Amino acid sequence: MPRILGIETSCDETSASVLSGTGDDVKLESLVILSQDVHKVFGGVVPEIASRAHLTSIVPVVNRALVDASVDIGSIDAIAVTAAPGLIGALLVGVCYAKSLAFTRGIPVIGVHHMEGHLFATSLEHVDAVPPFTGLLVSGGHTLLLDVEAWGQYRLLGATRDDAAGEAFDKVAKLLGLPYPGGRHVETLAREGDPTRFRFSRPMVRRNDSPDSDDYYQFSFSGLKTAVLNAVRDSDIEADKRDIARGFQDALIGSLVEKTYRAAKAYGRTRVVLGGGVACNKTLATAMRERMSEIGATVFAPTPRLATDNAAMIARAGLFHFERGERSDLDLNAFASQPIPGLIAA
Ligand code: KG4
Ligand code: ZN
């Protein structure tokens, strides 16, 4: 059974993981995630600081993952590393380290697309979160709606035209005076909010939308953020922040749920898989389950450890490519943006 070491350094988590198995029958042997708390001081990720922090921690994080799995590097068959998309300097730390380690050990290195990793993450916790399914990936940098016919065969149905879902949560959190990253703080506030006081329209959802329209599956969150900004300006923020958070979250989740429902229905899928940091949001999972019950589809959401950035998902996607005989060359490079691999016509 192949054993993969996964490495993730695309943003502000230095993570390593050991995973073994074949096909969908995999065993997570270890997962170490070191979050860079330093960025909280700046209200957002500072790329140069992120790269330097990865440099400092990558060796102990990888060693710790090997120790936790009770294996030594000699029993690793391949190294999977996030090569795109992400912060270029941060990605380069992982890619250079992975290539050097692979070269010295004489084992292959496999470059993994970060969002394909998020797509695999939920299957590490739920054996039924496997294709075919409708996938909704909602992170700080991306919002992707995919029809997943099989692993490695993805129909990209929708993406965001502007801000990502997590980015919208973080920006609204800032407007409401909450710490970074703000998604979970907005969710907590919204729980106590009155849903009737601030009603924002669900972005890109109209009553008579037709499947032929260009934005049937698309997202856009910057208009909603501006609407929240205007509401904040006209309000007593201390008194109204819970209600504003609630109105914002209802509109954003309403849009995510509606588009995902359309996709699952159109492609006849009975499984919906959520991934990415925003998939930590319990209100999203609950709303998604409620709507999907109309078409008898089951919704799978990862726990926070696997929803946010982690190397287990990179090792899992790496195993898939390894088993298909795919290897990266030692000139593997990092890219700040890159389309998800395996795209097929929608
Ligand atoms: O996937 P992720 O860890 O990093 C990226 O690849 O971007 O996602 C981080 C994002 C942040 O924007 C954060 O605010 C959001 O996930 N997030 C949440 C929640 N927990 C994390 N958004 C909404 N509700 C939450 N409970
Ligand atoms: Zn991510």
Short mmCIF file of N, CA and C and ligand atoms in Angstrom, two decimals, residues 114 118 139 309, ligand 2:
data_model
loop_
_atom_site.label_atom_id
_atom_site.label_comp_id
_atom_site.label_asym_id
_atom_site.label_seq_id
_atom_site.Cartn_x
_atom_site.Cartn_y
_atom_site.Cartn_z
N HIS A 114 -4.33 23.09 -4.70
CA HIS A 114 -4.91 23.27 -3.37
C HIS A 114 -6.43 23.00 -3.34
N HIS A 118 -8.97 20.40 -1.26
CA HIS A 118 -10.21 20.67 -0.50
C HIS A 118 -11.34 19.73 -0.94
N SER A 139 -13.72 28.91 0.32
CA SER A 139 -12.58 29.21 1.18
C SER A 139 -12.34 30.70 1.22
N ASP A 309 -7.27 24.82 5.89
CA ASP A 309 -6.09 24.31 5.19
C ASP A 309 -5.34 23.25 5.99
ZN ZN B 2 -7.76 26.48 1.43
#
